[in-house]
């Protein structure tokens, strides 16, 4: 414990920590830093605590996360001594809660109000920051923490003539403390985001005329506000600690069971029933999570979006206004949805008018009104509800200069480069609370704030305990986290919408997904894991030495991570511990639970003669387009032991639809009943049979290729070699997805990726042992890479996956083919595992690779 603990030092100009901001983040920092015995100063540009709730005093300002959840958890007494009057409390009530906390915990003396931080400069020689304020103070500190808020810098309205207006001008995010009386006045409201939607009904209750200027309509759902319901209070009363703890491990920071129902898998009646139940709850996370796939699947989202539009149409009487208020240009949830009280109903009032800025743009604001479209309307007041420069605005509005004169503004000119949303390279000892790259605005911010403040304070304590005085992320860790964030954005519907989540509301701001989409739970796990793995991705130095444990915390694709995580929690027995029959049963049972893949034109089952004359089943997948079609003879995966002609069906259907080629998927004989070379020879027999019957099957003679995944890739590669060597079918191409190409050698990826990525090294050994004796593995029919020559093989596409034990042998085959003069397309799927690209409808990040595979197939036949 340090002697200065608890000492109030509002005038000290050299402290351990300077904090900018005294909203909920800054206040919790006061608590934690003081408790940990650090000297610190909090500088706040406003005149009191509360941040958001100090500034946003517009009529109707409320939280939109149920207030019982939007509260601190660190002081259990608060839950007992503070009673919220409503499900969604008003701004004054939340502000008084913040003031109550600050008074109760004697925080005021630590905070210097009306003091804006204007710049901060790092000095490498002293290893300290100098923080300067607009009031002329310069404070040196070891650590500088920005708790400056994600929605604290109102966006300047980019409308011509704003300076001309002589009437009342109000910005929702900077509302006058004395309030505004609009009685009898003509009011223009510009903007229909959350603040507009909350304030318009109340402004319309007073004003004689309200004109709302709307650029993009917003999805808004009724809050059904009122007293806090008994069922909301019950879990808190029953076991408050368990409830608060469970919030930390949810996606959004509010305990709600995640939906396990696809919007596409239920009847219209069931869908409607589930929607109405979600709607009635009047909670954002409920309506955002009615169906498990509404945020990732456009079709599922469209169904929900349409049901919300129906509600709007049912409320707004004028059909033209109703249509204008219906969001149609983006999926529900990809812009911040709103909660409202009487918003849509307000447009039924005769003195409320909606102007669509897309058809009637504002040409200029005049001294007494607004000129838009071909009319000018006079107003007494203009309310700008034009939103915020979100997430990065408050941070880059301070001139922050790190090591070697690097400024944060410059470093972030193409988007915020950061690690965990907490720190940024070249800016040692600089922390952000709920910064870009963390769940932040997509969560119940109270939960996210507490997690960040705890992480930062615990880290400072760790450093102090270990004689370390400087911390900075590594380049590798930062690049890895930024890539991980972008990969999440890639598989969400959000990336295509112009929202403030994407920085799209501020002209010139880089278009990057700002919050982290992996959820409060996923994010917390990553942060905890970083610490457990010795501050992975951070370099820390000081008198106590230097620690740098470089690395990337999340390297597999986000959806692959989620699947791996689910599987590890299921504790499944390793397949190699089963009998071959058991493994087949197990694999069939899990296959039955998959999404089926897209509809194809036709599926036909049949048999063809195998190499020993016995019948082999096949399933033909015909595209819906007019035939005849080029033909791909396809061999399934399963280590020569498991699987069948239908086991890869979702992917085969997907490739059939994408490529426009007909697929004939063949069930070759399996080991150990039929060991090497049965599968290889059946593959070639099937290929020749299909080629011989191509016209009857509906294919185009001469347009034939082979394809296969894993062991099926091995069968396909061998079939292509046998066709070349035996004057067989002239193939247009071969597509090999994560193929087995060489059983003679242990490539590094076999051990590097041999554990934890579904296909393990020991499972691969089991497959080989079932299929082929060691002496046979060097035969090119078992290991196509061992062929005397690879010259003369058809154009080849090889797909390898970064975390596949078979990656290196796939790479080696691609390289050897290229060296032999074969035209090779090598798709290297970063962040993928052996199985992930085949998981249609489950692993969305595999889709772009399947699209490239389909493009290759089209190329074979072009
Ligand atoms: C209208 C509105 C409603 C919201 N409703 C919800 C909700 O229901 N649920 C939810 O989870 N979140 C909500 N939010 C998000 C809200 O911002 C957070 O919940 C939370 O209040 C943020 O706390 P904070 O302390 O991190 O930031 P803020 O509350 O924004 O506080 C930051 C403080 O930093 C100060 N500051 C900024 N720059 C400087 C500087 N350079 N120098 C000194 N001081 C500076 C600001 O004056 C401000 O007081 C809402 C936001 C708004 C605008």
GROMACS .gro file of N, CA and C in nm, residues 140-206:
model
  201
  140UNK      N    1   0.259   1.559  -1.552
  140UNK     CA    2   0.333   1.442  -1.599
  140UNK      C    3   0.280   1.318  -1.528
  141UNK      N    4   0.281   1.209  -1.601
  141UNK     CA    5   0.227   1.085  -1.543
  141UNK      C    6   0.293   0.965  -1.610
  142UNK      N    7   0.295   0.854  -1.539
  142UNK     CA    8   0.349   0.730  -1.596
  142UNK      C    9   0.251   0.673  -1.699
  143UNK      N   10   0.123   0.678  -1.663
  143UNK     CA   11   0.020   0.618  -1.750
  143UNK      C   12  -0.089   0.721  -1.779
  144UNK      N   13  -0.136   0.716  -1.904
  144UNK     CA   14  -0.242   0.808  -1.944
  144UNK      C   15  -0.361   0.725  -1.991
  145UNK      N   16  -0.476   0.745  -1.930
  145UNK     CA   17  -0.595   0.665  -1.964
  145UNK      C   18  -0.704   0.756  -2.019
  146UNK      N   19  -0.752   0.723  -2.137
  146UNK     CA   20  -0.861   0.801  -2.194
  146UNK      C   21  -0.993   0.729  -2.168
  147UNK      N   22  -1.071   0.790  -2.079
  147UNK     CA   23  -1.205   0.740  -2.048
  147UNK      C   24  -1.302   0.844  -2.103
  148UNK      N   25  -1.277   0.879  -2.229
  148UNK     CA   26  -1.343   0.997  -2.286
  148UNK      C   27  -1.472   0.965  -2.359
  149UNK      N   28  -1.513   0.836  -2.355
  149UNK     CA   29  -1.645   0.802  -2.407
  149UNK      C   30  -1.647   0.775  -2.556
  150UNK      N   31  -1.740   0.689  -2.593
  150UNK     CA   32  -1.754   0.650  -2.735
  150UNK      C   33  -1.849   0.741  -2.808
  151UNK      N   34  -1.941   0.801  -2.732
  151UNK     CA   35  -2.042   0.886  -2.794
  151UNK      C   36  -2.042   1.019  -2.720
  152UNK      N   37  -1.928   1.085  -2.724
  152UNK     CA   38  -1.917   1.209  -2.646
  152UNK      C   39  -1.881   1.329  -2.732
  153UNK      N   40  -1.854   1.305  -2.862
  153UNK     CA   41  -1.823   1.419  -2.949
  153UNK      C   42  -1.934   1.431  -3.054
  154UNK      N   43  -2.028   1.524  -3.033
  154UNK     CA   44  -2.136   1.538  -3.132
  154UNK      C   45  -2.077   1.571  -3.268
  155UNK      N   46  -2.138   1.514  -3.369
  155UNK     CA   47  -2.091   1.536  -3.505
  155UNK      C   48  -2.143   1.671  -3.552
  156UNK      N   49  -2.056   1.749  -3.614
  156UNK     CA   50  -2.102   1.876  -3.669
  156UNK      C   51  -2.197   1.847  -3.784
  157UNK      N   52  -2.313   1.916  -3.789
  157UNK     CA   53  -2.402   1.891  -3.903
  157UNK      C   54  -2.336   1.939  -4.032
  158UNK      N   55  -2.327   1.853  -4.132
  158UNK     CA   56  -2.265   1.894  -4.258
  158UNK      C   57  -2.374   1.946  -4.353
  159UNK      N   58  -2.431   2.060  -4.313
  159UNK     CA   59  -2.543   2.119  -4.388
  159UNK      C   60  -2.505   2.263  -4.420
  160UNK      N   61  -2.524   2.308  -4.544
  160UNK     CA   62  -2.486   2.445  -4.576
  160UNK      C   63  -2.573   2.548  -4.503
  161UNK      N   64  -2.511   2.652  -4.456
  161UNK     CA   65  -2.584   2.766  -4.400
  161UNK      C   66  -2.620   2.756  -4.254
  162UNK      N   67  -2.566   2.658  -4.183
  162UNK     CA   68  -2.605   2.642  -4.040
  162UNK      C   69  -2.577   2.770  -3.960
  163UNK      N   70  -2.471   2.841  -4.000
  163UNK     CA   71  -2.431   2.961  -3.925
  163UNK      C   72  -2.530   3.077  -3.946
  164UNK      N   73  -2.616   3.067  -4.049
  164UNK     CA   74  -2.708   3.177  -4.079
  164UNK      C   75  -2.826   3.187  -3.983
  165UNK      N   76  -2.860   3.076  -3.922
  165UNK     CA   77  -2.988   3.070  -3.852
  165UNK      C   78  -2.987   3.157  -3.726
  166UNK      N   79  -3.089   3.244  -3.716
  166UNK     CA   80  -3.093   3.340  -3.605
  166UNK      C   81  -3.180   3.291  -3.490
  167UNK      N   82  -3.257   3.183  -3.512
  167UNK     CA   83  -3.345   3.132  -3.407
  167UNK      C   84  -3.269   3.045  -3.307
  168UNK      N   85  -3.346   2.965  -3.232
  168UNK     CA   86  -3.283   2.877  -3.133
  168UNK      C   87  -3.216   2.758  -3.200
  169UNK      N   88  -3.093   2.731  -3.161
  169UNK     CA   89  -3.019   2.616  -3.218
  169UNK      C   90  -2.982   2.523  -3.103
  170UNK      N   91  -3.022   2.398  -3.115
  170UNK     CA   92  -2.996   2.302  -3.007
  170UNK      C   93  -2.934   2.175  -3.064
  171UNK      N   94  -2.833   2.126  -2.994
  171UNK     CA   95  -2.768   2.000  -3.033
  171UNK      C   96  -2.802   1.899  -2.924
  172UNK      N   97  -2.858   1.785  -2.962
  172UNK     CA   98  -2.906   1.692  -2.857
  172UNK      C   99  -2.795   1.654  -2.759
  173UNK      N  100  -2.674   1.637  -2.812
  173UNK     CA  101  -2.562   1.595  -2.726
  173UNK      C  102  -2.501   1.708  -2.644
  174UNK      N  103  -2.552   1.829  -2.658
  174UNK     CA  104  -2.502   1.944  -2.578
  174UNK      C  105  -2.622   2.028  -2.533
  175UNK      N  106  -2.719   1.966  -2.476
  175UNK     CA  107  -2.847   2.031  -2.448
  175UNK      C  108  -2.835   2.130  -2.331
  176UNK      N  109  -2.901   2.246  -2.340
  176UNK     CA  110  -2.890   2.343  -2.230
  176UNK      C  111  -2.939   2.283  -2.097
  177UNK      N  112  -2.866   2.316  -1.990
  177UNK     CA  113  -2.902   2.259  -1.860
  177UNK      C  114  -3.037   2.306  -1.811
  178UNK      N  115  -3.075   2.428  -1.851
  178UNK     CA  116  -3.202   2.481  -1.802
  178UNK      C  117  -3.321   2.425  -1.881
  179UNK      N  118  -3.296   2.345  -1.981
  179UNK     CA  119  -3.404   2.288  -2.061
  179UNK      C  120  -3.454   2.387  -2.165
  180UNK      N  121  -3.543   2.342  -2.253
  180UNK     CA  122  -3.595   2.428  -2.360
  180UNK      C  123  -3.747   2.413  -2.362
  181UNK      N  124  -3.816   2.523  -2.370
  181UNK     CA  125  -3.962   2.517  -2.380
  181UNK      C  126  -4.001   2.544  -2.526
  182UNK      N  127  -4.055   2.443  -2.591
  182UNK     CA  128  -4.091   2.457  -2.733
  182UNK      C  129  -4.239   2.496  -2.751
  183UNK      N  130  -4.307   2.530  -2.642
  183UNK     CA  131  -4.451   2.555  -2.652
  183UNK      C  132  -4.481   2.659  -2.759
  184UNK      N  133  -4.567   2.621  -2.850
  184UNK     CA  134  -4.613   2.712  -2.955
  184UNK      C  135  -4.510   2.744  -3.062
  185UNK      N  136  -4.399   2.677  -3.061
  185UNK     CA  137  -4.293   2.713  -3.156
  185UNK      C  138  -4.290   2.618  -3.275
  186UNK      N  139  -4.230   2.671  -3.383
  186UNK     CA  140  -4.215   2.589  -3.505
  186UNK      C  141  -4.073   2.531  -3.502
  187UNK      N  142  -4.065   2.399  -3.497
  187UNK     CA  143  -3.935   2.336  -3.472
  187UNK      C  144  -3.897   2.242  -3.588
  188UNK      N  145  -3.772   2.257  -3.631
  188UNK     CA  146  -3.716   2.162  -3.728
  188UNK      C  147  -3.627   2.067  -3.650
  189UNK      N  148  -3.643   1.936  -3.671
  189UNK     CA  149  -3.552   1.839  -3.610
  189UNK      C  150  -3.477   1.771  -3.724
  190UNK      N  151  -3.346   1.780  -3.719
  190UNK     CA  152  -3.266   1.720  -3.825
  190UNK      C  153  -3.198   1.596  -3.770
  191UNK      N  154  -3.234   1.480  -3.824
  191UNK     CA  155  -3.173   1.354  -3.778
  191UNK      C  156  -3.274   1.264  -3.710
  192UNK      N  157  -3.269   1.137  -3.746
  192UNK     CA  158  -3.363   1.041  -3.687
  192UNK      C  159  -3.289   0.919  -3.632
  193UNK      N  160  -3.174   0.945  -3.569
  193UNK     CA  161  -3.105   0.839  -3.494
  193UNK      C  162  -3.171   0.829  -3.357
  194UNK      N  163  -3.101   0.766  -3.265
  194UNK     CA  164  -3.159   0.741  -3.134
  194UNK      C  165  -3.207   0.868  -3.064
  195UNK      N  166  -3.123   0.974  -3.067
  195UNK     CA  167  -3.160   1.097  -2.995
  195UNK      C  168  -3.282   1.161  -3.060
  196UNK      N  169  -3.288   1.162  -3.194
  196UNK     CA  170  -3.404   1.216  -3.264
  196UNK      C  171  -3.529   1.137  -3.229
  197UNK      N  172  -3.516   1.007  -3.231
  197UNK     CA  173  -3.632   0.920  -3.207
  197UNK      C  174  -3.683   0.933  -3.063
  198UNK      N  175  -3.590   0.955  -2.970
  198UNK     CA  176  -3.633   0.974  -2.831
  198UNK      C  177  -3.696   1.112  -2.810
  199UNK      N  178  -3.642   1.214  -2.879
  199UNK     CA  179  -3.687   1.351  -2.848
  199UNK      C  180  -3.809   1.396  -2.929
  200UNK      N  181  -3.824   1.348  -3.052
  200UNK     CA  182  -3.931   1.400  -3.139
  200UNK      C  183  -4.071   1.390  -3.075
  201UNK      N  184  -4.108   1.274  -3.014
  201UNK     CA  185  -4.243   1.269  -2.957
  201UNK      C  186  -4.264   1.376  -2.849
  202UNK      N  187  -4.162   1.406  -2.769
  202UNK     CA  188  -4.179   1.504  -2.661
  202UNK      C  189  -4.177   1.646  -2.715
  203UNK      N  190  -4.093   1.671  -2.815
  203UNK     CA  191  -4.092   1.805  -2.876
  203UNK      C  192  -4.229   1.830  -2.940
  204UNK      N  193  -4.285   1.726  -3.003
  204UNK     CA  194  -4.414   1.740  -3.071
  204UNK      C  195  -4.529   1.764  -2.972
  205UNK      N  196  -4.509   1.725  -2.846
  205UNK     CA  197  -4.614   1.750  -2.746
  205UNK      C  198  -4.625   1.899  -2.715
  206UNK      N  199  -4.513   1.974  -2.734
  206UNK     CA  200  -4.514   2.116  -2.701
  206UNK      C  201  -4.527   2.205  -2.824
   0.00000   0.00000   0.00000
